[in-house]
CSV table of C-alpha atoms in Angstrom, one decimal:
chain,number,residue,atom,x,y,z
A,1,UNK,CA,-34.0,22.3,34.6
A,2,UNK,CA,-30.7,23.0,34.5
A,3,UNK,CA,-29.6,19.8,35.5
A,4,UNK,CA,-31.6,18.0,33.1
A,5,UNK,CA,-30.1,20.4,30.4
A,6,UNK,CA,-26.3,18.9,31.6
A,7,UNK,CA,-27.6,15.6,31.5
A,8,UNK,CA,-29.1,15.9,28.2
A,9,UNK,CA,-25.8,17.3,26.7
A,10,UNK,CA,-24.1,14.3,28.0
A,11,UNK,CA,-26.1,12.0,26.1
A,12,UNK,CA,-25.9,13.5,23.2
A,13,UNK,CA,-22.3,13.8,23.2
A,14,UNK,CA,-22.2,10.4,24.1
A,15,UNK,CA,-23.9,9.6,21.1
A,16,UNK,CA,-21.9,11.3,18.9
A,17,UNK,CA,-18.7,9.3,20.2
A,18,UNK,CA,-20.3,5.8,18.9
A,19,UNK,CA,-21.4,8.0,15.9
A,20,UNK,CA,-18.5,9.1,15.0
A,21,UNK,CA,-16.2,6.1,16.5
A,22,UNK,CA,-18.0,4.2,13.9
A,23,UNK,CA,-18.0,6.4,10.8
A,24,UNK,CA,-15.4,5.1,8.2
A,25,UNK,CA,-11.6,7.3,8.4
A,26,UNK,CA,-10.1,7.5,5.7
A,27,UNK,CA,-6.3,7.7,6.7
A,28,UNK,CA,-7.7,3.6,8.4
A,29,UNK,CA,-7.5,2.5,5.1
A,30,UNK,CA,-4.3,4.3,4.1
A,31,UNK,CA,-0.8,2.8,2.7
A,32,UNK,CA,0.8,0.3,5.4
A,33,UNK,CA,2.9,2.2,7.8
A,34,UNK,CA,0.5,5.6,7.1
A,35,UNK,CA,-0.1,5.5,11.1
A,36,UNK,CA,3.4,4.6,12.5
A,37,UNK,CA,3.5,7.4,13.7
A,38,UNK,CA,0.7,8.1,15.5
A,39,UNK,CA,1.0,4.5,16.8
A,40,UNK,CA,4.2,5.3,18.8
A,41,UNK,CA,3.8,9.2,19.3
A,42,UNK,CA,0.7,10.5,19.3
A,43,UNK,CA,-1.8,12.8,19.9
A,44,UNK,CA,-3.9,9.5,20.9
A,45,UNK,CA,-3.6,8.3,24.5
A,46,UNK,CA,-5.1,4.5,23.5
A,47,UNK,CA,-5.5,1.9,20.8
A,48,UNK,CA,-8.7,-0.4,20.8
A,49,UNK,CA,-8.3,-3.5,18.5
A,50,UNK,CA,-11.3,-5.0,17.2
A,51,UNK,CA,-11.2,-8.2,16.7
A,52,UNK,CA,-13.1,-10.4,14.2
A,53,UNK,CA,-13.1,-13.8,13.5
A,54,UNK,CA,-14.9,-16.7,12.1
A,55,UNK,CA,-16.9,-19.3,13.9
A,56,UNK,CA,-16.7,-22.3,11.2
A,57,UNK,CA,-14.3,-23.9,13.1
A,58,UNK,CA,-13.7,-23.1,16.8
A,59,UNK,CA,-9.9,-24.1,16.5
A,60,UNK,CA,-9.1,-21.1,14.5
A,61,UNK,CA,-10.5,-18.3,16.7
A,62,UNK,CA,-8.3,-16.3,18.5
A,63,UNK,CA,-6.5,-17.5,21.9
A,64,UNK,CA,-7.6,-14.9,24.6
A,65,UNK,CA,-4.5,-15.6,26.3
A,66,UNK,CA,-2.4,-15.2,23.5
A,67,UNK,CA,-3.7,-11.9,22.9
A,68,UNK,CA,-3.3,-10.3,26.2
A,69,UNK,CA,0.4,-11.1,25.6
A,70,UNK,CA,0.3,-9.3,22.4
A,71,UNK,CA,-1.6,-6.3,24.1
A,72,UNK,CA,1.0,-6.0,27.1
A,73,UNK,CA,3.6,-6.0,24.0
A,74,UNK,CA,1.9,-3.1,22.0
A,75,UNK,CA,1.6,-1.4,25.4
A,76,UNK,CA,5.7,-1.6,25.9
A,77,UNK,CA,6.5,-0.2,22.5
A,78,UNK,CA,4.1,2.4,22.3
A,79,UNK,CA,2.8,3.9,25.5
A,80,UNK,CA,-0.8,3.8,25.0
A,81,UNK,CA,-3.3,2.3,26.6
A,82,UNK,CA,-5.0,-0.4,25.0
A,83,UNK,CA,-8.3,-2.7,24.9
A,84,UNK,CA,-10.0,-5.1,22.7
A,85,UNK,CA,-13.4,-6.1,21.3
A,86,UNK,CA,-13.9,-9.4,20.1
A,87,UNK,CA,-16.8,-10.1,17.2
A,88,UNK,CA,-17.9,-12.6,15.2
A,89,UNK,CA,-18.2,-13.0,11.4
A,90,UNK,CA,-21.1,-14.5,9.9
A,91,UNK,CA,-20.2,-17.6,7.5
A,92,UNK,CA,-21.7,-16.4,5.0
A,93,UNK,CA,-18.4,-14.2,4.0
A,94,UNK,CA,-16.1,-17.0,4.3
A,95,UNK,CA,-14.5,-18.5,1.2
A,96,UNK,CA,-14.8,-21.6,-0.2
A,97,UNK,CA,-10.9,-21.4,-1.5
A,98,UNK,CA,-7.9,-18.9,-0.7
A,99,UNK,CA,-8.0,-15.3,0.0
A,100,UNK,CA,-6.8,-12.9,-2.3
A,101,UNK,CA,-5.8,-9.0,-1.6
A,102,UNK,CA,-9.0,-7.3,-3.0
A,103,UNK,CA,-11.6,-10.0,-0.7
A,104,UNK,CA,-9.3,-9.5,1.9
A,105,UNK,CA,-10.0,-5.4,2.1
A,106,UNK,CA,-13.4,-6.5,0.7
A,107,UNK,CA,-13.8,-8.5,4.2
A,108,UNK,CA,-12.3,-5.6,6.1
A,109,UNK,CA,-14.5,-3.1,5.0
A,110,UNK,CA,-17.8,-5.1,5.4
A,111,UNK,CA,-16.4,-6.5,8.9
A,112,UNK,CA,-15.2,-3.1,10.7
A,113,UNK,CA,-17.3,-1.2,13.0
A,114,UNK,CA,-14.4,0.5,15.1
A,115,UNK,CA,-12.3,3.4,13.9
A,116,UNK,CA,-9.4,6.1,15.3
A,117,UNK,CA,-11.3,9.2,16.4
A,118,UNK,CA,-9.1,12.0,17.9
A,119,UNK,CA,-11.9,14.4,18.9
A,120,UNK,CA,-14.2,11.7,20.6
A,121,UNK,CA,-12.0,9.4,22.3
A,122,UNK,CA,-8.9,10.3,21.4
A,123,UNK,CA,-8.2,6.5,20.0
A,124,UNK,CA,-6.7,4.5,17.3
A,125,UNK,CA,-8.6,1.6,16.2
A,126,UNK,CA,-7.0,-1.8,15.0
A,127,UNK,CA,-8.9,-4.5,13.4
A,128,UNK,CA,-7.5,-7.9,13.1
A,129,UNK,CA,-9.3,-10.5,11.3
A,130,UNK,CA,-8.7,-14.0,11.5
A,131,UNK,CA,-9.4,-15.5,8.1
A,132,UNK,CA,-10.9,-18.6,7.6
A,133,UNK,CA,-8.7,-20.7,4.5
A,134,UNK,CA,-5.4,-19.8,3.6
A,135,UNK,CA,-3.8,-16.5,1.2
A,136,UNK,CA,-3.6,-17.4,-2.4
A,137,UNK,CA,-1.0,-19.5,-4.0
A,138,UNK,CA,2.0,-19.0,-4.3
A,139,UNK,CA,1.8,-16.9,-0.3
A,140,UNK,CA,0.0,-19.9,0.8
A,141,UNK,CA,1.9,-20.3,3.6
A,142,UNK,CA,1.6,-16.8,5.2
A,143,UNK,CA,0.4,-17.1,9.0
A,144,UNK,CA,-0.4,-13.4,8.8
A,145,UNK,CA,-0.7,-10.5,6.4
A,146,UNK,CA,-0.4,-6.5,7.6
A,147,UNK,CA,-3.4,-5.3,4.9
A,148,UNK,CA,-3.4,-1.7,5.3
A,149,UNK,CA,-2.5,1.2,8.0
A,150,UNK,CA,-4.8,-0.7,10.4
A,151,UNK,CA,-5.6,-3.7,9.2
A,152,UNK,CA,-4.1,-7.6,10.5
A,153,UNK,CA,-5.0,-10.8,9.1
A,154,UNK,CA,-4.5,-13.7,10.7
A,155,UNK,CA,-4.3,-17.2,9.2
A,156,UNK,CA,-4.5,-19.2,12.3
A,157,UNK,CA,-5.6,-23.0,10.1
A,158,UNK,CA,-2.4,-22.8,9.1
A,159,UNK,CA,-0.1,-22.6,12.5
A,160,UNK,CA,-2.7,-23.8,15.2
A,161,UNK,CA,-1.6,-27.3,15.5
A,162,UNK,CA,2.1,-27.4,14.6
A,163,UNK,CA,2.7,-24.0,17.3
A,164,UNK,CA,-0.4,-22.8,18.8
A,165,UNK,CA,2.2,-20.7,20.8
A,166,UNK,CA,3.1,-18.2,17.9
A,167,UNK,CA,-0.3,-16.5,17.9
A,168,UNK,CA,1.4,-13.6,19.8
A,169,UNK,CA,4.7,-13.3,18.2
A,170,UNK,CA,2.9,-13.5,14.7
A,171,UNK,CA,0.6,-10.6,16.2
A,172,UNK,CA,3.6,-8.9,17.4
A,173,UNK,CA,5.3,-9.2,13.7
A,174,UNK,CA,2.1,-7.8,11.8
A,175,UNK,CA,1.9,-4.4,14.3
A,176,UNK,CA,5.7,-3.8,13.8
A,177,UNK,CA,4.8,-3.8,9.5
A,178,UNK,CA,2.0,-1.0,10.9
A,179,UNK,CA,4.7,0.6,12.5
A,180,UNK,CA,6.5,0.6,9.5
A,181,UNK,CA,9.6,-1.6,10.7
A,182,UNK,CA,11.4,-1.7,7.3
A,183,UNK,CA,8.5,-0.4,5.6
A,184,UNK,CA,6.9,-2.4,2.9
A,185,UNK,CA,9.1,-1.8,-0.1
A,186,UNK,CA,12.3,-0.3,0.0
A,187,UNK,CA,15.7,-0.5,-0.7
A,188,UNK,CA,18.3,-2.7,1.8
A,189,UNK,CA,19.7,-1.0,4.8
A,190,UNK,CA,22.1,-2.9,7.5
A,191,UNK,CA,19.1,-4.5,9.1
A,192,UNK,CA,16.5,-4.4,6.6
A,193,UNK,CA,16.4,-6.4,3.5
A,194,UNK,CA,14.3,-3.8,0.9
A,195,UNK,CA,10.7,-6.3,1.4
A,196,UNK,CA,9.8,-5.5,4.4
A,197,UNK,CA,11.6,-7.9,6.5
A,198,UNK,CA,14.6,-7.8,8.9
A,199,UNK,CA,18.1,-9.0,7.5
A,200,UNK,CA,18.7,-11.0,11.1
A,201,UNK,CA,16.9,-14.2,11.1
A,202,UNK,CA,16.7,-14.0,14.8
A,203,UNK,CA,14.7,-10.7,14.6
A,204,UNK,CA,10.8,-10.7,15.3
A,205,UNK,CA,10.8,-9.0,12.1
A,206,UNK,CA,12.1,-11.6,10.7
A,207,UNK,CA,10.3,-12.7,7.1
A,208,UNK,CA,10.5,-16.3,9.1
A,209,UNK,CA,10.2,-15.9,12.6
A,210,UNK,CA,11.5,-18.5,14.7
A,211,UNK,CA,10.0,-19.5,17.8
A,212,UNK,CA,13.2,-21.1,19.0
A,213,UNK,CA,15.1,-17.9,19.4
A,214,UNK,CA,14.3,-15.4,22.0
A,215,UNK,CA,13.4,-12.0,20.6
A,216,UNK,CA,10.5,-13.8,19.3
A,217,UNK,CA,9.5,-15.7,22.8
A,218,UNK,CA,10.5,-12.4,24.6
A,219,UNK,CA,8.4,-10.4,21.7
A,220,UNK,CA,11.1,-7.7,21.8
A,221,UNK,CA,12.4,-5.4,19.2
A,222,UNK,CA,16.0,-5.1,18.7
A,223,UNK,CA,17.7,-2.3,19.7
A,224,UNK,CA,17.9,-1.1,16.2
A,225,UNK,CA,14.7,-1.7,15.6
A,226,UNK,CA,13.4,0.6,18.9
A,227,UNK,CA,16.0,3.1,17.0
A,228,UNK,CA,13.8,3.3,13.8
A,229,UNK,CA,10.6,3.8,16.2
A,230,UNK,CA,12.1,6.8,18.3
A,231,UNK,CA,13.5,8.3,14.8
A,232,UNK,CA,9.3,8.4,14.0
């Protein structure tokens, strides 16, 4: 009887984890940068990113390879542990045309199913969506937008045939905007330029990064940038 009881309690705990795991957090949604923090120093011990993506053409999906690269770089710069889970979005939310900001969160929202939880789990959730179409005119040539506190886009049409190779470094450069690498919006410092972009066109934080140069190969933070990180 008694160990009937312990199993029982260990189910329903377990069920409260997917429960809860899967209930909407608010601070998810917050400004850009809102996590930084907890990204690089805690309290959570791991980051799952969920990963989303579109099936209408198989060319745009994400590169497994590509993202295990990313992973090991998320793992270097901020000491958690991290997995992913890859899903895919039905067609009938893709557009016909561009993406603008409010379909994008739109698409976030009706897409997620995996959230931070710090009592059950003790883990921050990611999603990254890759987007079918482009962003709207005149961004139109953004290969990847940082929408919120935990939310990537990619836009892989746009880069998959002229360097399927940047699929990590353009991951890398969206997670340092959620670690709030020169914030959004601010004003200029000696390395960043007051948009949300490093001054350094070598940097990976670069508003154009450069494949050619090898901070953005290597995907490493400068030492500057690792400064702003430890100052979290």
């Amino acid at each position: 009887m008694k160990f009937s009881f312990i199993v029982m309690s260990v189910l329903l705990v377990a069920a409260l984890v997917v429960v809860v795991v899967r209930t909407p957090v608010a601070a998810d949604f917050g400004q850009l940068g809102n996590r930084a923090r907890d990204f690089v120093k805690g309290p959570y011990s791991s980051i799952v990113f969920e990963i989303d993506y579109f099936t209408t053409r198989p060319e745009i999906a994400p590169n497994q390879n590509e993202v295990a690269r990313f992973l090991t770089f998320v793992e270097q710069y901020t000491g958690k542990k991290t997995s992913v889970v890859y899903q895919t979005i039905s067609s009938s939310l893709a557009t016909t045309g561009h993406w603008d900001d409010n379909e994008l969160r739109a698409l976030d929202e009706q897409t997620r199913s995996a959230y931070s939880s710090f009592l059950f789990g003790n883990v921050l959730a990611v999603h990254i969506i890759y987007a079918n179409g482009l962003y709207e005119p005149p961004d139109n040539d953004v290969t990847g937008l940082a929408l919120r506190a935990t939310t990537i886009v990619i836009f892989k049409g746009l880069f998959e045939t002229i360097a399927p190779d940047a699929e990590d470094a353009i991951l890398a450069h969206e997670f340092g905007h959620l670690l709030g690498l020169c914030g959004q919006f601010g004003d200029p410092s000696s390395i960043c330029d007051g948009a949300g972009h490093a001054k350094d066109a070598a940097s990976l934080m670069a508003v154009k990064i450069d494949m050619r140069v090898p901070a953005v190969q290597e995907l490493r933070f400068s030492e500057m940038e690792v400064a702003m990180l430890n100052a979290l």
